[in-house]
């Protein structure tokens, strides 16, 4: 009883005081010594879960994303239009088809390949239940992108980017936060035509990035750059539609695979 | 550690009191009982102690058990030695289990306290707790916040935000990564309403039913919410800039012709303005033996207090302390002050006034009588005239009093003569 009193008075002793005979063991009051939550143990067997994870990696286009868009769609949505020659970025010259009347035209063949790879990667990340964050500082499309993110069940950040959101996450959000597994930039520039801070921060935190790069953007730090127009509304609406369909497809496919392999393992 | 010895030796009551008081310890911020103070200071002193078992304490406290010598050294470290920046961790965070435990202990302690005071534990209120604590732990400290207090843990521990993400780590809110999720979600919804109204407008235009004469939202008598009220709604701190942006967005919505579609949503962010004139207490008219209406009023200015009786059906006679006003106030300025309420209401020769005034000087007495007259005249007058009197400043007591002299100065503002040497 008096030991209990002592333990109450000096809580740090909680673990240090040995179990004396006939003494009730008291849990320490300090929050730091509360046991951490154990991982939820998935009840499926290893073979089924391996299949679920490895099956998509065997096919180049597991989610059949090439049927979602065609070159004509991109052309109709004015994706090939870039900025004027004066705004051209040196590293974007490889993606240009040419220029007409001092306006840069992006090469849609290259765009098709890059977009296919980017969407495929996004689908795989969504399939593996990753967190996808959509970033854009173009205020014209903020509402559109946020609605799209909410419909997919993913996240969006089209507002003022505070300094340490990725690099100082424990302080900004709280301990134990999970950072995004993929960041999709629908416009890599911020309002003063400089590169968005998130591009550099994602590279620092080893987060893969997909980004729509216009002819005045720097594609070097992005993992999957997609040369395309980021200013016209038909183009951005097209991208939003494509990303939403990709993510929904990937999530549906995941549910199907779980049911399929879950049933199979039950049958075995 | 002598106090702990006293505990072991002392009677059951003292031990019981101390046990209960230890149960209350988290809630009781400062204990009058010295043992508590010593324990607390002991804890504060060795803030980084890893093992603090002193065999001497064990021997003193446990009388029945044999002294089990634990092989442990007293290792006293401090935060500087451990290179821990305690301040950088921010305010202390409490887990849900901890708070729940505190609430249980509080309830048990409340019942003990009720038993101690001889009251019914079921119907023991917070006032009872305060009285009991004031009785059991009398404190002569001037600072009220430093005295012992026992309150529900929800009032003592600051509110913690619940964890924002699920077990798999995915945040619940789709704007979580912005940092200000509730504010930006509010902006998102409001802008969604703006777009809806625009779409409706376009549809009306397409059908040819568009018209500018639409029902407008009534904004009279209300004001926009201030930053503090918005923070209360959002449960999240925001900046002045954010609040301004939000109000600007709402104003943009109000500028649209079909804004009445979302009137309900907008009214949620408006607060009613209190009508100032309703605060005036207007006494009803009284009638004396000759059925002449009269009314009384009181007023103060600086140190002068005045009470007046204003009678109807008069001819403008004014008596101050039994003396005619011309003799009492030889200066024109003071008589003008007396006259002002009547002149404002165009009732110069219609009322008789009788007043008593004490204290203050010439001007102060005149001002006091003026305020008292104005208050008396409220009973004779319509509501609109009351509002106009309030706006004229007739009903506002003048708050200016003599400023005190400060040490090191000759008067309130005058400094001593400056000497170069």
XYZ file of C-alpha atoms in Angstrom:
689
model
C 0.000 0.000 0.000
C 2.771 2.332 0.844
C 4.674 1.007 -2.147
C 1.633 1.899 -4.158
C 1.840 5.358 -2.617
C 5.489 5.581 -3.569
C 4.767 4.476 -7.099
C 1.974 7.005 -7.350
C 4.193 9.753 -6.135
C 7.184 8.836 -8.289
C 5.669 7.454 -11.455
C 8.968 6.984 -13.214
C 9.675 4.153 -10.807
C 6.858 2.208 -12.401
C 9.118 -0.051 -14.330
C 12.063 0.200 -11.973
C 10.396 -0.943 -8.777
C 10.603 -4.749 -8.646
C 7.622 -6.905 -7.835
C 7.874 -7.171 -4.103
C 5.983 -10.009 -2.538
C 2.311 -9.287 -2.204
C 2.454 -6.017 -4.093
C -0.013 -5.190 -6.811
C 1.685 -4.356 -10.058
C 0.662 -0.866 -11.021
C 0.802 0.422 -14.499
C 2.867 3.492 -14.856
C 1.106 6.740 -15.459
C 3.460 8.107 -18.059
C 2.036 7.972 -21.530
C 5.456 7.104 -22.906
C 5.354 3.657 -21.361
C 1.935 2.731 -22.800
C 2.480 -0.229 -25.101
C 2.500 0.617 -28.779
C -0.336 -0.831 -30.861
C 0.585 -4.093 -32.456
C 0.107 -4.524 -36.193
C -3.234 -5.933 -37.252
C -2.478 -9.515 -38.244
C -3.955 -10.232 -41.668
C -5.697 -13.561 -41.560
C -5.000 -14.561 -45.174
C -2.369 -17.156 -45.993
C 0.981 -16.229 -47.472
C 0.467 -17.866 -50.883
C -2.730 -15.946 -51.624
C -1.313 -12.616 -50.507
C 1.870 -13.195 -52.533
C -0.225 -13.843 -55.591
C -2.204 -10.658 -55.015
C 0.972 -8.629 -54.770
C 3.031 -10.207 -57.550
C 0.395 -10.958 -60.194
C 0.069 -7.324 -61.456
C 3.833 -7.013 -61.863
C 3.952 -9.752 -64.485
C 1.952 -7.819 -67.072
C 3.088 -4.583 -68.725
C -0.479 -3.182 -68.754
C -2.330 -5.131 -66.072
C -5.071 -2.516 -65.718
C -5.604 -1.962 -69.497
C -5.016 1.750 -69.205
C -4.137 2.220 -72.873
C -7.830 2.015 -73.744
C -8.584 5.050 -71.544
C -7.021 7.638 -73.859
C -5.902 8.057 -77.446
C -3.779 10.561 -79.278
C -6.867 12.192 -80.729
C -8.275 12.726 -77.224
C -5.080 14.443 -76.196
C -5.116 16.621 -79.293
C -8.762 17.607 -78.797
C -8.038 18.555 -75.205
C -5.232 20.862 -76.406
C -2.582 18.967 -74.459
C 0.040 19.645 -77.123
C -0.001 23.428 -76.682
C 2.943 24.874 -74.790
C 4.002 28.390 -73.869
C 5.814 30.957 -75.974
C 9.466 30.518 -76.988
C 10.692 32.991 -74.388
C 9.316 30.811 -71.544
C 10.882 27.624 -72.812
C 12.886 25.542 -70.338
C 16.127 24.084 -71.676
C 15.388 20.593 -70.372
C 11.982 20.507 -72.092
C 13.507 20.778 -75.556
C 13.651 16.974 -75.845
C 9.855 16.789 -75.503
C 9.044 19.467 -78.081
C 7.677 18.591 -81.497
C 8.403 22.053 -82.771
C 7.157 25.562 -82.551
C 4.603 27.469 -84.572
C 4.153 31.246 -84.537
C 6.463 31.431 -81.502
C 4.372 28.934 -79.531
C 5.978 25.616 -78.520
C 4.193 22.420 -79.520
C 4.792 19.308 -77.412
C 5.343 15.933 -79.025
C 2.177 13.923 -78.382
C 3.825 10.593 -79.222
C 6.246 11.067 -76.342
C 3.374 12.332 -74.195
C 1.445 9.140 -74.918
C 4.324 6.929 -73.756
C 5.000 8.983 -70.649
C 1.334 9.220 -69.754
C 0.936 5.468 -70.143
C 3.859 4.818 -67.803
C 2.674 7.418 -65.304
C -0.887 6.078 -65.194
C 0.388 2.533 -64.909
C 2.556 3.482 -61.964
C -0.334 5.356 -60.313
C -2.556 2.330 -60.779
C 0.003 0.042 -59.181
C 0.412 2.392 -56.215
C -3.364 2.579 -55.765
C -3.578 -1.217 -56.118
C -1.110 -1.612 -53.258
C -3.222 0.778 -51.159
C -0.790 3.649 -51.279
C -1.637 7.240 -50.386
C -1.791 9.488 -53.460
C -1.580 13.241 -53.032
C -2.650 15.570 -55.850
C -0.838 18.891 -55.863
C -1.461 21.918 -58.018
C -1.172 25.606 -57.358
C -3.298 26.640 -60.322
C -6.221 28.345 -58.608
C -8.510 27.895 -61.576
C -8.662 24.126 -60.995
C -8.431 23.889 -57.196
C -12.092 22.941 -56.737
C -12.003 20.448 -59.601
C -8.908 18.663 -58.320
C -10.138 18.557 -54.716
C -13.501 17.103 -55.800
C -11.714 14.536 -57.922
C -9.460 13.519 -55.036
C -12.438 13.164 -52.734
C -14.285 11.009 -55.267
C -11.306 8.665 -55.615
C -10.773 8.405 -51.887
C -7.323 9.990 -52.189
C -5.918 13.293 -50.995
C -5.340 16.741 -52.437
C -3.314 19.804 -51.571
C -4.090 22.736 -53.856
C -3.504 25.434 -51.257
C -0.595 27.362 -49.872
C 2.205 24.904 -49.171
C 3.556 25.364 -45.663
C 7.294 24.830 -45.310
C 7.772 21.564 -43.461
C 4.765 19.540 -44.527
C 6.848 16.657 -45.851
C 10.251 17.272 -44.267
C 8.937 18.215 -40.807
C 5.886 15.987 -40.806
C 6.099 14.813 -37.194
C 5.892 18.369 -35.963
C 3.293 19.525 -38.493
C 0.818 16.678 -38.195
C 1.699 14.701 -35.071
C 3.825 11.666 -34.360
C 3.379 8.546 -36.420
C 1.841 10.174 -39.473
C 2.047 8.290 -42.759
C 3.396 10.354 -45.638
C 1.993 10.061 -49.178
C 3.369 7.203 -51.264
C 2.919 9.082 -54.532
C 2.572 12.771 -55.342
C 0.848 13.758 -58.587
C 1.484 17.279 -59.827
C -1.137 18.646 -62.152
C 0.985 21.757 -62.394
C 4.592 21.835 -61.183
C 4.845 25.629 -60.917
C 3.532 27.792 -58.107
C 1.928 31.212 -58.443
C 5.210 33.058 -58.961
C 6.343 30.725 -61.763
C 8.921 28.961 -59.665
C 9.084 25.227 -59.180
C 6.738 23.988 -56.467
C 8.520 23.236 -53.192
C 6.877 19.828 -53.014
C 8.899 18.575 -56.009
C 12.147 19.072 -54.157
C 10.746 17.906 -50.808
C 9.340 14.704 -52.311
C 12.761 13.985 -53.794
C 14.286 14.568 -50.351
C 11.827 12.201 -48.684
C 12.158 9.519 -51.411
C 8.549 9.863 -52.500
C 8.008 9.072 -56.213
C 6.376 11.843 -58.205
C 4.269 12.031 -61.333
C 4.037 15.478 -62.885
C 2.469 17.220 -65.854
C 5.309 19.381 -67.171
C 4.595 22.270 -69.468
C 7.199 23.828 -71.740
C 8.265 26.265 -68.991
C 8.735 23.617 -66.282
C 11.772 21.674 -65.076
C 11.239 17.918 -65.496
C 14.465 16.793 -63.868
C 13.346 16.004 -60.302
C 10.167 14.139 -61.273
C 10.136 10.352 -61.442
C 7.485 10.176 -64.164
C 7.275 13.499 -66.017
C 4.435 13.822 -68.517
C 4.948 16.622 -71.027
C 1.599 18.324 -71.547
C -0.416 21.496 -71.203
C -1.232 22.420 -67.610
C -3.095 25.682 -68.196
C -6.115 24.905 -70.404
C -9.248 23.634 -68.690
C -10.044 20.814 -71.207
C -6.521 19.455 -70.679
C -6.733 19.523 -66.886
C -10.239 18.040 -66.953
C -8.887 15.240 -69.139
C -6.069 14.530 -66.707
C -8.458 14.551 -63.746
C -10.767 12.132 -65.542
C -7.873 9.835 -66.442
C -6.434 9.761 -62.939
C -9.828 9.191 -61.373
C -10.600 6.303 -63.710
C -7.141 4.794 -63.167
C -7.397 4.880 -59.412
C -10.934 3.521 -59.358
C -9.933 0.729 -61.717
C -6.938 -0.169 -59.609
C -8.978 -0.263 -56.398
C -11.723 -2.350 -57.996
C -9.115 -4.727 -59.382
C -7.616 -5.079 -55.926
C -11.003 -6.004 -54.466
C -11.532 -8.530 -57.274
C -8.118 -10.116 -56.717
C -8.713 -10.360 -52.985
C -12.023 -12.075 -53.526
C -10.506 -14.334 -56.211
C -7.491 -15.438 -54.244
C -9.371 -15.414 -50.977
C -11.894 -17.874 -52.468
C -9.105 -19.944 -54.024
C -7.255 -20.300 -50.737
C -10.513 -21.236 -49.005
C -11.129 -23.883 -51.625
C -7.619 -25.332 -51.233
C 11.953 12.452 3.645
C 10.975 13.050 7.228
C 7.438 13.693 6.100
C 7.155 10.203 4.671
C 8.268 8.823 7.999
C 5.570 10.854 9.663
C 3.144 9.129 7.362
C 4.231 5.680 8.460
C 4.080 6.569 12.122
C 0.915 8.674 12.052
C -2.656 7.594 12.621
C -5.112 6.018 10.242
C -6.924 9.279 9.595
C -3.804 11.060 8.450
C -2.873 8.147 6.214
C -6.373 7.976 4.825
C -6.339 11.714 4.188
C -2.997 11.494 2.471
C -4.062 8.503 0.355
C -7.136 10.328 -0.754
C -5.174 13.465 -1.257
C -2.728 11.512 -3.382
C -5.683 10.344 -5.414
C -6.562 13.987 -5.749
C -2.955 14.930 -6.311
C -3.168 15.251 -10.045
C -6.211 17.449 -9.675
C -4.951 19.370 -6.683
C -2.244 21.528 -8.090
C -0.612 22.582 -4.858
C -1.037 20.639 -1.663
C -1.127 22.308 1.637
C -0.018 19.046 3.192
C 3.746 19.223 3.419
C 4.303 15.613 2.446
C 2.798 16.259 -0.934
C 4.985 19.255 -1.432
C 8.061 17.308 -0.547
C 7.124 14.476 -2.871
C 6.464 16.898 -5.682
C 9.707 18.735 -5.145
C 11.498 15.424 -4.997
C 10.085 14.552 -8.396
C 10.911 17.979 -9.777
C 14.405 17.851 -8.417
C 15.380 14.631 -10.112
C 13.646 15.082 -13.400
C 15.770 12.611 -15.238
C 16.300 10.050 -12.539
C 16.475 6.601 -13.918
C 16.363 4.606 -10.734
C 15.496 6.330 -7.527
C 15.037 3.617 -5.000
C 16.563 4.710 -1.773
C 16.789 1.792 0.594
C 16.534 4.301 3.432
C 13.039 5.348 2.325
C 12.015 1.727 1.940
C 13.129 0.985 5.466
C 11.282 3.988 6.912
C 8.012 3.479 5.137
C 7.590 -0.282 5.211
C 7.387 -1.225 8.807
C 6.171 -4.788 8.354
C 8.144 -5.955 5.354
C 11.853 -6.751 5.663
C 14.112 -4.184 4.057
C 14.626 -5.658 0.590
C 17.761 -3.945 -0.553
C 17.519 -3.363 -4.246
C 20.867 -3.016 -5.913
C 20.387 0.367 -7.520
C 22.397 3.541 -7.358
C 20.911 6.933 -7.139
C 21.584 8.321 -10.592
C 20.617 11.957 -10.771
C 20.806 13.451 -14.216
C 19.326 16.621 -15.609
C 18.033 17.554 -19.018
C 21.205 19.391 -19.981
C 23.300 16.289 -19.426
C 20.938 14.184 -21.489
C 20.814 16.837 -24.227
C 17.060 16.787 -24.244
C 15.294 19.919 -25.364
C 12.177 19.568 -23.271
C 10.612 22.805 -24.480
C 10.793 21.734 -28.130
C 8.432 18.836 -27.495
C 5.593 21.341 -27.135
C 2.792 21.121 -24.585
C 2.491 17.766 -22.828
C 0.275 15.300 -24.638
C -2.091 13.029 -22.779
C -3.490 9.752 -24.054
C -7.137 8.822 -23.908
C -6.489 6.128 -21.261
C -4.715 8.626 -19.056
C -7.582 11.086 -19.231
C -10.103 8.326 -18.551
C -8.138 7.241 -15.500
C -8.013 10.831 -14.282
C -11.774 11.091 -14.618
C -12.267 7.892 -12.593
C -9.932 9.154 -9.884
C -11.721 12.488 -9.859
C -15.075 10.816 -9.328
C -13.726 8.633 -6.530
C -12.088 11.645 -4.926
C -15.339 13.574 -5.195
C -17.159 10.867 -3.278
C -14.469 10.757 -0.605
C -14.693 14.516 -0.282
C -18.462 14.348 0.087
C -18.091 11.736 2.814
C -15.501 13.842 4.558
C -17.752 16.900 4.531
C -20.739 14.872 5.645
C -22.743 15.506 2.459
C -24.545 13.186 0.102
C -22.041 11.791 -2.460
C -24.732 11.463 -5.143
C -25.688 15.152 -5.203
C -22.289 16.702 -4.619
C -21.838 19.652 -6.992
C -18.772 21.563 -8.108
C -19.594 24.384 -5.658
C -19.545 21.818 -2.872
C -16.149 20.605 -4.039
C -14.812 24.170 -4.087
C -16.117 24.797 -0.570
C -14.657 21.529 0.676
C -11.232 22.260 -0.810
C -11.257 25.791 0.591
C -12.062 24.314 3.996
C -9.579 21.432 3.946
C -6.711 23.267 2.266
C -7.003 26.878 3.378
C -4.646 29.058 1.401
C -3.758 32.673 1.987
C -2.300 33.173 -1.487
C -3.438 36.300 -3.255
C -3.298 34.802 -6.746
C -6.551 32.905 -7.076
C -5.130 30.670 -9.766
C -2.360 29.463 -7.436
C -4.757 28.134 -4.837
C -5.623 24.424 -4.614
C -8.318 23.502 -7.059
C -10.166 20.310 -7.850
C -11.971 20.274 -11.134
C -13.097 17.756 -13.680
C -10.059 16.639 -15.757
C -11.710 17.901 -18.942
C -11.409 21.410 -17.571
C -7.817 21.040 -16.418
C -6.110 19.128 -19.204
C -6.136 20.916 -22.546
C -8.252 19.331 -25.228
C -6.260 16.996 -27.432
C -7.135 16.399 -31.024
C -8.184 12.857 -31.696
C -5.862 10.929 -33.973
C -6.599 11.936 -37.542
C -5.783 8.681 -39.276
C -6.973 5.095 -39.155
C -5.102 1.944 -38.273
C -3.572 1.588 -41.706
C -2.257 5.144 -41.445
C -4.605 6.633 -44.059
C -5.965 9.992 -42.853
C -9.736 10.323 -42.609
C -10.100 13.735 -44.232
C -9.205 14.223 -47.883
C -7.555 17.584 -47.156
C -5.543 16.312 -44.202
C -2.175 16.985 -45.848
C -2.880 20.712 -46.169
C -2.527 21.112 -42.409
C -5.696 23.211 -42.049
C -8.243 20.639 -43.071
C -11.415 22.098 -41.581
C -10.747 25.613 -42.882
C -9.900 24.489 -46.407
C -12.814 22.079 -46.454
C -15.084 25.000 -45.493
C -13.602 27.064 -48.336
C -14.082 24.135 -50.708
C -17.757 23.721 -49.757
C -18.454 27.450 -49.942
C -16.871 27.673 -53.375
C -18.936 24.649 -54.392
C -22.060 26.631 -53.456
C -20.781 29.555 -55.521
C -20.348 27.293 -58.549
C -23.835 25.812 -58.045
C -25.397 29.270 -58.101
C -23.466 30.122 -61.253
C -24.625 26.920 -62.937
C -28.220 27.678 -61.993
C -27.821 31.173 -63.366
C -26.477 29.833 -66.656
C -29.408 27.445 -66.872
C -31.865 30.269 -66.304
C -30.130 32.331 -68.942
C -30.286 29.435 -71.384
C -34.020 29.020 -70.762
C -34.576 32.759 -71.024
C -35.893 33.092 -67.465
C -33.010 35.135 -66.147
C -33.972 38.332 -64.296
C -32.021 40.770 -62.134
C -34.899 41.431 -59.739
C -34.455 38.477 -57.424
C -34.939 38.165 -53.688
C -31.913 39.586 -51.897
C -30.462 38.298 -48.652
C -31.273 40.564 -45.694
C -28.025 41.694 -44.091
C -29.375 44.495 -41.900
C -28.934 44.080 -38.181
C -26.239 41.431 -38.457
C -22.485 41.334 -38.860
C -19.962 38.830 -40.214
C -18.381 36.429 -37.757
C -15.029 37.381 -36.289
C -11.936 35.221 -36.340
C -12.527 33.876 -32.808
C -16.046 32.694 -33.628
C -14.790 31.029 -36.801
C -12.033 29.277 -34.855
C -14.680 27.964 -32.461
C -16.654 26.487 -35.342
C -13.624 24.974 -37.043
C -11.942 23.790 -33.806
C -8.694 24.848 -35.386
C -6.629 28.041 -35.184
C -6.710 30.227 -38.301
C -5.077 33.521 -39.194
C -6.655 36.925 -39.865
C -5.819 36.539 -43.533
C -7.723 33.241 -43.751
C -10.768 34.760 -42.043
C -10.652 37.715 -44.418
C -10.461 35.426 -47.439
C -13.475 33.487 -46.258
C -15.535 36.646 -45.722
C -14.505 37.869 -49.185
C -15.721 34.613 -50.715
C -19.069 34.984 -48.953
C -19.336 38.588 -50.204
C -18.676 37.331 -53.735
C -21.556 34.892 -53.365
C -23.790 37.718 -52.137
C -22.920 39.729 -55.225
C -24.594 37.130 -57.474
C -28.236 37.786 -58.397
C -29.478 34.346 -57.304
C -27.685 34.354 -53.934
C -30.939 33.745 -52.067
C -30.583 30.043 -53.017
C -27.884 29.702 -50.339
C -29.265 32.228 -47.896
C -29.490 29.705 -45.084
C -25.842 28.725 -45.517
C -24.699 32.354 -45.479
C -26.821 33.283 -42.441
C -24.917 30.635 -40.493
C -21.887 32.932 -40.654
C -23.675 36.087 -39.570
C -24.244 37.185 -36.006
C -27.034 39.495 -34.917
C -26.025 42.958 -33.759
C -27.424 43.956 -30.413
C -29.625 46.985 -30.605
C -27.989 49.446 -28.239
C -31.075 51.473 -27.426
C -32.885 48.417 -26.065
C -30.372 48.382 -23.225
C -31.791 51.584 -21.719
C -34.094 50.879 -18.826
C -37.024 53.231 -19.210
C -39.048 53.693 -16.009
C -42.805 54.131 -16.509
C -44.311 57.547 -15.803
C -45.474 58.188 -12.258
C -48.351 60.465 -11.250
C -48.557 62.559 -8.084
C -51.625 63.934 -6.165
C -52.495 66.632 -8.695
C -52.365 64.012 -11.513
C -49.297 65.638 -12.930
C -46.887 63.187 -14.600
C -43.375 63.138 -13.232
C -40.259 60.983 -13.524
C -36.975 60.619 -11.622
C -33.446 60.144 -12.844
C -29.953 59.713 -11.386
C -26.630 60.718 -12.843
C -22.947 60.881 -11.934
C -19.983 62.815 -13.270
C -16.474 62.779 -11.773
C -17.440 62.735 -8.050
C -20.764 64.520 -8.263
C -24.067 62.623 -7.936
C -27.404 64.168 -8.842
C -31.011 63.055 -8.536
C -33.725 64.923 -10.432
C -37.495 64.930 -10.617
C -38.883 66.167 -13.927
C -42.539 67.197 -13.846
C -44.894 67.678 -16.768
C -47.117 70.708 -17.408
C -44.436 73.071 -16.256
C -42.929 76.308 -17.444
C -39.240 75.658 -17.346
C -38.531 76.330 -13.647
C -35.414 74.578 -12.377
C -34.526 74.282 -8.678
C -31.138 72.935 -7.586
C -30.715 71.999 -3.897
C -33.621 74.323 -3.058
C -31.968 77.268 -4.845
C -32.909 78.699 -8.225
C -30.590 77.531 -11.001
C -29.630 81.101 -11.926
C -28.192 81.623 -8.447
C -26.670 78.133 -8.097
C -24.940 78.176 -11.489
C -23.852 81.778 -12.197
C -21.785 80.632 -15.195
C -23.645 80.383 -18.526
C -21.801 77.190 -19.556
C -23.263 75.215 -16.643
C -26.793 76.487 -17.337
C -26.392 75.449 -20.966
C -25.554 71.930 -19.786
C -28.773 71.871 -17.714
C -30.775 73.100 -20.659
C -29.364 70.771 -23.348
C -31.662 67.713 -22.866
C -34.779 69.908 -23.078
C -33.488 71.845 -26.034
C -32.643 68.616 -27.887
C -36.186 67.319 -27.432
C -37.840 70.739 -28.101
C -39.390 70.694 -24.658
C -37.775 73.840 -23.289
C -40.658 75.475 -21.486
C -42.793 72.434 -20.909
C -41.198 70.791 -17.863
C -40.380 71.756 -14.289
C -37.250 70.299 -12.709
C -36.231 69.820 -9.102
C -32.803 68.324 -8.343
C -30.412 67.529 -5.516
C -26.715 67.378 -6.223
C -23.672 66.656 -3.995
C -19.957 66.280 -4.530
C -17.679 67.333 -7.333
C -17.130 70.831 -8.608
C -19.172 73.261 -10.675
C -18.813 71.570 -14.016
C -19.112 68.078 -12.577
C -22.392 68.921 -10.862
C -23.752 70.426 -14.063
C -22.804 67.311 -16.030
C -24.326 65.028 -13.408
C -27.613 66.931 -13.477
C -27.654 66.808 -17.282
C -27.302 62.998 -17.309
C -29.942 62.617 -14.599
C -32.370 64.864 -16.523
C -31.835 62.952 -19.743
C -32.560 59.665 -17.975
C -35.671 61.129 -16.386
C -36.909 62.401 -19.751
C -36.690 58.879 -21.250
C -40.104 58.100 -19.785
C -41.752 61.008 -21.648
C -40.277 60.229 -25.016
C -40.763 57.813 -28.006
C -38.320 55.045 -28.972
C -36.933 56.841 -31.970
C -36.209 59.853 -29.814
C -34.507 57.573 -27.286
C -32.223 56.300 -30.064
C -31.473 59.839 -31.218
C -30.715 60.902 -27.629
C -28.353 57.938 -27.314
C -26.582 58.900 -30.514
C -26.318 62.503 -29.352
C -24.477 61.243 -26.269
C -27.038 62.442 -23.746
C -27.396 59.007 -22.175
C -23.720 58.065 -22.002
C -22.105 58.622 -18.608
C -18.798 60.448 -19.026
C -16.082 58.004 -17.870
C -13.333 60.612 -17.372
C -12.059 60.836 -13.797
C -9.004 62.486 -12.282
C -5.869 60.567 -13.297
C -3.696 59.459 -10.423
C -0.295 60.872 -9.709
C 2.622 58.538 -10.434
C 5.728 58.162 -8.306
C 8.755 59.976 -9.736
C 6.538 62.592 -11.301
C 5.004 65.707 -9.880
C 1.482 65.069 -11.157
C -0.259 62.640 -13.454
C 1.703 63.774 -16.476
C 3.918 66.617 -15.284
C 7.506 65.507 -14.644
C 9.875 67.161 -12.227
C 11.942 70.027 -13.567
C 14.776 68.603 -15.631
C 18.221 69.531 -14.405
C 21.166 69.231 -16.663
C 23.424 68.450 -13.690
